[in-house]
Coordinates of C-alpha atoms and ligand atoms in Angstrom, one line a residue:
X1 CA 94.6 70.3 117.4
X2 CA 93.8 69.7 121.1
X3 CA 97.3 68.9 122.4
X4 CA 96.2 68.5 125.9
X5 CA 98.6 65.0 126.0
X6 CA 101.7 66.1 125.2
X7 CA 102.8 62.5 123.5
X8 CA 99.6 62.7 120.9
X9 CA 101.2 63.8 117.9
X10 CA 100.3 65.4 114.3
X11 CA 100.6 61.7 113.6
X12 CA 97.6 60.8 115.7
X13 CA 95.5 63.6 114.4
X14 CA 96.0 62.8 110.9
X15 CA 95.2 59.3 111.6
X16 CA 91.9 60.1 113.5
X17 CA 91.1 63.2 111.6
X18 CA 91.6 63.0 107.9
X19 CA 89.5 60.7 105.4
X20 CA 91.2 57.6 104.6
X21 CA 92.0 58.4 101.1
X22 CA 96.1 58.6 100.8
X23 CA 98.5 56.6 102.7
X24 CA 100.1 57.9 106.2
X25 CA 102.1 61.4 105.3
X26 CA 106.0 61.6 105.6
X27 CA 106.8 64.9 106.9
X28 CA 104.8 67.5 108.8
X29 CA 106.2 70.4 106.5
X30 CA 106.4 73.9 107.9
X31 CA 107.9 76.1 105.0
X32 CA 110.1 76.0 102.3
X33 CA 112.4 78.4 99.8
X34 CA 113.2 77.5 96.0
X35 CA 113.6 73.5 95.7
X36 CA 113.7 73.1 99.3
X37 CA 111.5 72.7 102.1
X38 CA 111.5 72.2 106.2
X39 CA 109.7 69.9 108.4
X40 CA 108.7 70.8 111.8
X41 CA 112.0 69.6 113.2
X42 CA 113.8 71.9 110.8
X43 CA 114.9 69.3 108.9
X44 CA 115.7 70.3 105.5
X45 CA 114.7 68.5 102.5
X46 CA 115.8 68.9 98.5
X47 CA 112.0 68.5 97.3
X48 CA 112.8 66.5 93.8
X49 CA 109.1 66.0 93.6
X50 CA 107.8 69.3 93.4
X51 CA 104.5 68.8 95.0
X52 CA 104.0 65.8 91.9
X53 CA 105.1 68.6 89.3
X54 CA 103.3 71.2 90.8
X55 CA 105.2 73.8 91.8
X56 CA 107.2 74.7 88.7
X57 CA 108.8 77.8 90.4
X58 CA 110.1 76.0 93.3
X59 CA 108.6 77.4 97.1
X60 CA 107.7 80.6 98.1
X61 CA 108.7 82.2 94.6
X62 CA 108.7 86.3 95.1
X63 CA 106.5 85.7 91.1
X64 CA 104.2 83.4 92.9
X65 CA 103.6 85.6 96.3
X66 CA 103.6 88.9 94.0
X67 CA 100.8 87.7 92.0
X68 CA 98.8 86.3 94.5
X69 CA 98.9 89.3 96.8
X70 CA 98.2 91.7 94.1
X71 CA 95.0 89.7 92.7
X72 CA 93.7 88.6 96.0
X73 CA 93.7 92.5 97.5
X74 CA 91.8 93.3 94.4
X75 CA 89.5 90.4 93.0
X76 CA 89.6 87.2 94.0
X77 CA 86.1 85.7 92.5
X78 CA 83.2 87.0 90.2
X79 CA 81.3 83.7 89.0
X80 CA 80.8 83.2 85.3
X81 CA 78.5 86.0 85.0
X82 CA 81.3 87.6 84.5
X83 CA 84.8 88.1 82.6
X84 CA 87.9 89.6 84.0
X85 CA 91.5 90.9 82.2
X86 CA 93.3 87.8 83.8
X87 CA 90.9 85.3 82.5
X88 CA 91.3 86.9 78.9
X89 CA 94.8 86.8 78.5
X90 CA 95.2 83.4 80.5
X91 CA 93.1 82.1 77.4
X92 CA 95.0 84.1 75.0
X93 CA 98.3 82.9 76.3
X94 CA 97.5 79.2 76.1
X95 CA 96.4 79.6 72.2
X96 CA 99.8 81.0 71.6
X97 CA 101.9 78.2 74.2
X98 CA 100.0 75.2 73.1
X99 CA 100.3 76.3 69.5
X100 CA 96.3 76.0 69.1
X101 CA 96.0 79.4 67.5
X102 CA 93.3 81.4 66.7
X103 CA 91.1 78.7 66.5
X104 CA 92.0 77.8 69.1
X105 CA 89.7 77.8 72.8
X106 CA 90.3 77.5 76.9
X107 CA 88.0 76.0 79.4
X108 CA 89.0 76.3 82.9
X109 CA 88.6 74.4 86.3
X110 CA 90.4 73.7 89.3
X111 CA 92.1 70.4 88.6
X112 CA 93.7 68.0 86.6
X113 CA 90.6 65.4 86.6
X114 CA 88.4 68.6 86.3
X115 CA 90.1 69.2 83.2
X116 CA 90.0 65.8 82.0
X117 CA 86.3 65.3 82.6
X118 CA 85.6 68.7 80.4
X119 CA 87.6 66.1 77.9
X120 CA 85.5 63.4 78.7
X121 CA 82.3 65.5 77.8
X122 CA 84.0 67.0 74.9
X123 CA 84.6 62.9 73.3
X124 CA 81.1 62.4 73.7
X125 CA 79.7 65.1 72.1
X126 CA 82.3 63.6 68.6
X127 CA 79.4 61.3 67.3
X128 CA 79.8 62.0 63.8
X129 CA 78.6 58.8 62.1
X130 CA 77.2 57.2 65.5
X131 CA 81.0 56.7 66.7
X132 CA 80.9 56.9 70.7
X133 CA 83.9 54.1 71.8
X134 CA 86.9 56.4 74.0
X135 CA 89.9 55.2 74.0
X136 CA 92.8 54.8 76.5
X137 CA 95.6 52.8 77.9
X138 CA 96.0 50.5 80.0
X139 CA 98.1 51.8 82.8
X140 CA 97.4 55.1 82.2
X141 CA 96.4 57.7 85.1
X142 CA 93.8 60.1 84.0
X143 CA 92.5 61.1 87.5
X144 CA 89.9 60.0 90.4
X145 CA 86.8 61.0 89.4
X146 CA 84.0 59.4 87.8
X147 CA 84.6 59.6 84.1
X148 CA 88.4 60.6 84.9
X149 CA 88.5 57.1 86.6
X150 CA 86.5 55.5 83.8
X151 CA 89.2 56.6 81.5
X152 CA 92.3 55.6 84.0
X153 CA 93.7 52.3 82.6
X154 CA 94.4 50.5 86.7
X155 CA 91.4 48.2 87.6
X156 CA 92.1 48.0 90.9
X157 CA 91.3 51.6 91.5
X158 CA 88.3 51.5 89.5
X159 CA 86.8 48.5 90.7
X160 CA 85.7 49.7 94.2
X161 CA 83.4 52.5 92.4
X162 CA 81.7 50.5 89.5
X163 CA 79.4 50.8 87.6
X164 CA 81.5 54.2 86.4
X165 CA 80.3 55.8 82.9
X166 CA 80.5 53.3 80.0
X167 CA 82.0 53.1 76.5
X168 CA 85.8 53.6 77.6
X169 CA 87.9 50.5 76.1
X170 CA 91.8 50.1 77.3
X171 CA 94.8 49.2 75.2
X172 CA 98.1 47.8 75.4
X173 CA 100.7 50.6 74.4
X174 CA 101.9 49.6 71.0
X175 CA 101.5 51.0 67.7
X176 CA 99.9 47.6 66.5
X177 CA 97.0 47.5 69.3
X178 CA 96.8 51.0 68.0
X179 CA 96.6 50.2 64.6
X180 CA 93.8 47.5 65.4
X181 CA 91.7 49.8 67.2
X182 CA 91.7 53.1 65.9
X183 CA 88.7 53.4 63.0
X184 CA 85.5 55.2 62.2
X185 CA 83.4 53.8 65.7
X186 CA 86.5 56.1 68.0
X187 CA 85.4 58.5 69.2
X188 CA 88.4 60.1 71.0
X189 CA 92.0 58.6 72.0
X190 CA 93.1 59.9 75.3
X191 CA 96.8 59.5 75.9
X192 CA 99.4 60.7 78.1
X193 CA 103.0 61.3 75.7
X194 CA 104.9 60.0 79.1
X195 CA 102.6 57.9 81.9
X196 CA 103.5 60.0 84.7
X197 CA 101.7 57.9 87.6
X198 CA 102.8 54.5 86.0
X199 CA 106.2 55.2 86.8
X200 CA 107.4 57.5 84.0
X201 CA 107.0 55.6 81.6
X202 CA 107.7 56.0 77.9
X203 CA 105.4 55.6 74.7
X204 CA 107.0 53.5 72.1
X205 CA 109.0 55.3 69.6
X206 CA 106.7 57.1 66.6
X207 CA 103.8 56.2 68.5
X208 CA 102.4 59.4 69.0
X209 CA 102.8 60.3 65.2
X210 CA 101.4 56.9 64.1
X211 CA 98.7 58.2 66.8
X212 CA 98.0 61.9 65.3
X213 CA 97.8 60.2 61.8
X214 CA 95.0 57.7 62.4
X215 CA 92.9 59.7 64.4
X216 CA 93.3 62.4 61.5
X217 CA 92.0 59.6 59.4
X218 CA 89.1 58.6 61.2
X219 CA 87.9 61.4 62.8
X220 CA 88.6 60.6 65.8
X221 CA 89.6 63.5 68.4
X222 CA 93.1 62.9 69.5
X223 CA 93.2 64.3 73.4
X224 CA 96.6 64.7 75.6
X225 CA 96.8 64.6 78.7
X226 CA 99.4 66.8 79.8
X227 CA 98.6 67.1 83.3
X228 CA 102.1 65.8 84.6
X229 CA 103.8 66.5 81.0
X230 CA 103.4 70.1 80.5
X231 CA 104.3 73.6 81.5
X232 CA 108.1 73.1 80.3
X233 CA 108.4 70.1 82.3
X234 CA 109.7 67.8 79.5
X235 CA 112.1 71.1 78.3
X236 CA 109.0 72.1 76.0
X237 CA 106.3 73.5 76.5
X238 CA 104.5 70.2 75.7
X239 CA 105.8 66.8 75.4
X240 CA 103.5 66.6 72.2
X241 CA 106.3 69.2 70.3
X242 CA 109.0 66.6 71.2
X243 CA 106.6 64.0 68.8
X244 CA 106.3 67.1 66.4
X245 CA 102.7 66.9 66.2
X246 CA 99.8 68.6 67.7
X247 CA 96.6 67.2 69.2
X248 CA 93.0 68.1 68.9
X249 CA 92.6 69.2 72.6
X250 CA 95.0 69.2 75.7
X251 CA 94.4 68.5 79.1
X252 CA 96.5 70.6 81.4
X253 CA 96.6 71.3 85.6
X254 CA 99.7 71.2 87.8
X255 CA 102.5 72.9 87.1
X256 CA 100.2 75.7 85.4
X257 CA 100.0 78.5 88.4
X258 CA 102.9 77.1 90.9
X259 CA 101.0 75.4 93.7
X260 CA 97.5 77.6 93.4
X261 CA 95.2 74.9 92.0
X262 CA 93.7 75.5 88.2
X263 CA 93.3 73.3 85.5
X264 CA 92.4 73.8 81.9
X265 CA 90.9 72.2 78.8
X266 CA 92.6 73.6 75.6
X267 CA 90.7 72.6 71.7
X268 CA 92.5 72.7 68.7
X269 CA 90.7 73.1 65.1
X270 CA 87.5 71.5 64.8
X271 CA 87.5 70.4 68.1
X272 CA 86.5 74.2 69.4
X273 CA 83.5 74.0 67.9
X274 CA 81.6 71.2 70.0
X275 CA 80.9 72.3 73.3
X276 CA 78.1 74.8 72.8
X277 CA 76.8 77.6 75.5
X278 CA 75.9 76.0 78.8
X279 CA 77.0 72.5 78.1
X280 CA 79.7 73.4 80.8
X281 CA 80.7 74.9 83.8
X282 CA 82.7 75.5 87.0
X283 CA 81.8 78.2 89.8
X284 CA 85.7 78.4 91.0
X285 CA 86.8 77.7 87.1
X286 CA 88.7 80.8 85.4
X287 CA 88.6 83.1 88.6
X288 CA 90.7 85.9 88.3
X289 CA 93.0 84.5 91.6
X290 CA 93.8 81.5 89.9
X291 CA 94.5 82.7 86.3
X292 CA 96.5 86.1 87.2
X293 CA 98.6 83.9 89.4
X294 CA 99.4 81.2 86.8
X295 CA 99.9 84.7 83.9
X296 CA 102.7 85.3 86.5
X297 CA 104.1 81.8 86.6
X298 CA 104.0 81.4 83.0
X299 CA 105.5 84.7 82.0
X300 CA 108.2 83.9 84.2
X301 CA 108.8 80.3 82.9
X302 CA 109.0 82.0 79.8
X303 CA 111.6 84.9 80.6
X304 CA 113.6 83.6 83.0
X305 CA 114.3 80.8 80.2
X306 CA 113.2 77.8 82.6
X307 CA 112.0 75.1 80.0
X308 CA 115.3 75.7 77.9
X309 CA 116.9 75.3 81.6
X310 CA 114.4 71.8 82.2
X311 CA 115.7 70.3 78.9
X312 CA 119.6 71.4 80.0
X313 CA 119.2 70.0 84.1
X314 CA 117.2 67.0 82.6
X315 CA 120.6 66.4 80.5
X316 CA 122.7 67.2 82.8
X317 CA 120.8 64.7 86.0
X318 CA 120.6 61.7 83.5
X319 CA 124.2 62.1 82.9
X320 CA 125.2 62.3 86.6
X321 CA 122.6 59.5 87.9
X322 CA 124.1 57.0 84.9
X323 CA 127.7 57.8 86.3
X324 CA 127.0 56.9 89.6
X325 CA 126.7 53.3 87.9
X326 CA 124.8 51.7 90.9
X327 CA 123.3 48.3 90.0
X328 CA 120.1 49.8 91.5
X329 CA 119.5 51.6 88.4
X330 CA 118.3 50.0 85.6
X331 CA 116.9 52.3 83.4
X332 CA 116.5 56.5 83.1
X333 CA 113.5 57.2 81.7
X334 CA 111.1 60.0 80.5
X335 CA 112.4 63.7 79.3
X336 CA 113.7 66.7 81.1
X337 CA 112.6 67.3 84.6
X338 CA 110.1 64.4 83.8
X339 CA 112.5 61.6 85.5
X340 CA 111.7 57.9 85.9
X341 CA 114.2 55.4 87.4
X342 CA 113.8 51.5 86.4
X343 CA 115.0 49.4 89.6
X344 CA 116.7 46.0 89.2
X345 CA 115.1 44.8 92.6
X346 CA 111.4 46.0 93.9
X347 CA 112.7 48.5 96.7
X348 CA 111.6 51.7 95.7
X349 CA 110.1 52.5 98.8
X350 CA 113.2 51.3 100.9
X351 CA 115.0 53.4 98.8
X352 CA 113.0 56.9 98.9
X353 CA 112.6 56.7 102.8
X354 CA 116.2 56.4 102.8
X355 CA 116.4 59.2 100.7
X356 CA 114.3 60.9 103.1
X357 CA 116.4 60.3 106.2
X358 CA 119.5 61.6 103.5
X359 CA 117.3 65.2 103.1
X360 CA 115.8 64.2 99.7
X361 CA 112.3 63.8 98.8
X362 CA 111.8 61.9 95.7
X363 CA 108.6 58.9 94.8
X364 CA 108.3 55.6 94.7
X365 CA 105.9 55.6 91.6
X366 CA 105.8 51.4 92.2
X367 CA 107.6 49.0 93.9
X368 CA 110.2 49.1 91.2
X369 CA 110.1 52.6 89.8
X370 CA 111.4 55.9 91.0
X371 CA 109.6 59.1 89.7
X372 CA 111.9 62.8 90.1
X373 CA 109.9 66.2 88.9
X374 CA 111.9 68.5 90.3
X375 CA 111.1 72.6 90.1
X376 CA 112.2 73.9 86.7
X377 CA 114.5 76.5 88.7
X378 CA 117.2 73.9 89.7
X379 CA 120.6 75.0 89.3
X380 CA 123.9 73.1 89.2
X381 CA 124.0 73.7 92.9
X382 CA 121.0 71.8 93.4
X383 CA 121.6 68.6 91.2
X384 CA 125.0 68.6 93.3
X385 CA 123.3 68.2 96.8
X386 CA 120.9 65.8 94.7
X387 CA 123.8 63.6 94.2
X388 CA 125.7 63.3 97.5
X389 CA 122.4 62.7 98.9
X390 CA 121.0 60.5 96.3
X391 CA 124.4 58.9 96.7
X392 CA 124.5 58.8 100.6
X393 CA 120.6 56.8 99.7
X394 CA 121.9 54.3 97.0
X395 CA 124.6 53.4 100.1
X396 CA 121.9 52.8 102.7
X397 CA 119.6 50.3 100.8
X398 CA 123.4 48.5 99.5
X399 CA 123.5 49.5 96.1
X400 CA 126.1 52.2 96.4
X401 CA 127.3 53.9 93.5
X402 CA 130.0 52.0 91.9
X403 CA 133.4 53.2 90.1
X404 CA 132.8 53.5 86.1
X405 CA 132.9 50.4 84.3
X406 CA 136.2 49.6 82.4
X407 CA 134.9 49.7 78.6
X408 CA 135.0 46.3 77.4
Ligands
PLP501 C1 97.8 64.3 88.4 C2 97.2 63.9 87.1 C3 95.9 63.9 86.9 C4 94.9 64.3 88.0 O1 95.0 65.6 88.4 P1 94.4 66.1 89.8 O2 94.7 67.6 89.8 O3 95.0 65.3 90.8 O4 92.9 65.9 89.6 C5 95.4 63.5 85.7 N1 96.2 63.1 84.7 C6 97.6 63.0 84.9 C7 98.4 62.6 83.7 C8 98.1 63.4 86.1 O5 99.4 63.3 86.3

């Protein structure tokens, strides 16, 4: 940065520097410690979005810096010519957590459309019969890259980049545009079991098992994308347990190595069996940095008891949100950490910046939805300051939160 005028500021040189691909930032953030992080002011901020889920273990984690420094000083990269211990039991581990098994098989890459474009490839290559139609949701968020867009259910983000690969159809989200759709021309169904992007949003009740049983009827490959929904985020380790059924292949990125980026495509069953030697590939994909880092974060998720701990805060912040009865809140939705809040009036952005100025990053999903994915590592403490500030928010945009209601 070439500060030579003192009044041009980081603003500036994001503005003239960076692609315009996001919207304008909202903090220059310098550092941060367990759910909370500091802009270059020193302001401090209860980060209730995690990085969008990302970092599961919270800032600077002593698990996180451990692993990283450890693997880094010794291998960092070997390319697929080659195999290395983390790589094996990363693979191993997500058999045993996804409940895939020993038929089970792991494809890395580096992201969460990464992952779902392995996905993508892995629908096509279903053609038993001639089938070849994918499909997906309307609504739905699967990612920003060609075939990851093609299966995103939003027109307006796919129409700049058309034509985009073909054969992907998008359905209302109900168990009877389900039942009209799914038969022996699918392909693959590509869900996510809570639309993350969309706002947190909900799948109608039994509609993932009405899901698992059709596709098991038809042959048709039932693919999750998990991408937002797993790591313990939902209190399990996938939201697909909370439907008690289990797909043919899972998509899976960002909470997976706490902030260092790696995604994976997991197969179930039959489904291991289609991708065949050099079908596939990714030079960074499976590198010993990124899977010995995200062995770390996941044996810690698992012995620190963090997903039994998402499942308890998720209780325990629905609870305190609904008591502050503010006429602001419609609706809680979604399960665990995994929060969505349903506005009665379209100010979601009014109402996060003020939550900004209060020391309290959370997302306006939409204009009328609120979206909280806070680190799995919250304590009590945390959903405390959560409320006064959430509180000291609600009061700025004039909904503040309102004595309980007298029961009727
Ligand atoms: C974030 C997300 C993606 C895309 O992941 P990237 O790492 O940004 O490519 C895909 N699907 C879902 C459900 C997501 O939440």
């Amino acid at each position: 940065m070439s500060d030579v005028n003192t009044e041009h500021t980081w603003v500036d040189t994001f503005n003239e520097s960076l692609m315009r691909t996001m919207g304008q930032p909202l903090a220059l953030l310098t550092h941060g410690r367990g759910a909370f992080v500091w802009d270059e002011n020193e302001k401090e901020y209860l980060d209730f979005l995690a990085g969008i889920a990302v970092n599961s273990l919270g800032h600077a984690h002593p698990v996180v810096v451990e692993a990283v420094t450890r693997q880094v000083s010794t291998l960092a990269h070997v390319s697929n010519y080659f195999s290395t211990r983390p790589q094996l039991e990363l693979a191993e581990r997500l058999k045993r957590i996804t409940g895939a098994g020993p038929a089970g098989r792991a494809y890395f890459c580096n992201s969460g459309a990464e992952a779902n474009e392995a996905a993508f490839k892995l629908a096509r290559l279903n053609t038993r019969g001639g089938r070849s139609t994918i499909v997906s949701l309307k609504n739905s968020f699967h990612g920003r890259t060609m075939g990851s867009l093609a299966l995103t259910g939003k027109r307006e983000m796919q129409e700049p980049f058309e034509p985009l690969p073909g054969g992907v159809i998008h359905i209302d989200s109900t168990i009877e545009a389900l039942e009209a759709t799914i038969d022996d021309s699918v392909a693959a169904l590509f869900l996510e079991p809570i639309k993350g992007e969309a706002g947190v949003i909900d799948l109608p009740e039994g509609y993932l098992q009405r899901a698992r049983e059709l596709t098991e009827q038809h042959g048709v490959l039932l693919i999750l994308d998990e991408i937002q929904t797993g790591i313990g985020r939902t209190g399990r380790w996938f939201a697909y347990e909370l439907a008690g059924i289990k797909p043919d292949a899972v998509t899976i990125a960002k909470g997976m190595a706490g902030g260092v980026p790696i995604g994976s495509l997991v197969t179930f069953g039959w489904a291991s069996d289609l991708f065949q030697r050099g079908m596939h590939g990714s030079t960074f994909g499976g590198n010993p940095l990124a899977t010995a880092t995200a062995n770390a974060v996941l044996e810690e998720i698992e012995s620190a008891g963090l997903i039994d701990n998402a499942e308890r805060k998720g209780v325990l912040l629905r609870d305190r949100i609904a008591a502050l009865n503010s006429p602001l809140i419609d609706e809680i939705r979604g399960h665990g950490l995994l929060i969505g809040l349903g506005l009665s009036e379209p100010i979601a952005l009014k109402l996060s910046a003020a939550a900004m100025d209060a020391g309290l990053i959370i997302n306006a999903a939409n204009e009328s939805s609120i979206r909280m994915a806070p680190p799995l590592i919250i304590r009590e403490l945390e959903v405390d300051i959560f409320i006064t500030r959430f509180s000291a928010a609600l009061t700025a945009v004039g909904f503040p939160p309102q004595p309980p209601t007298p029961e009727a």
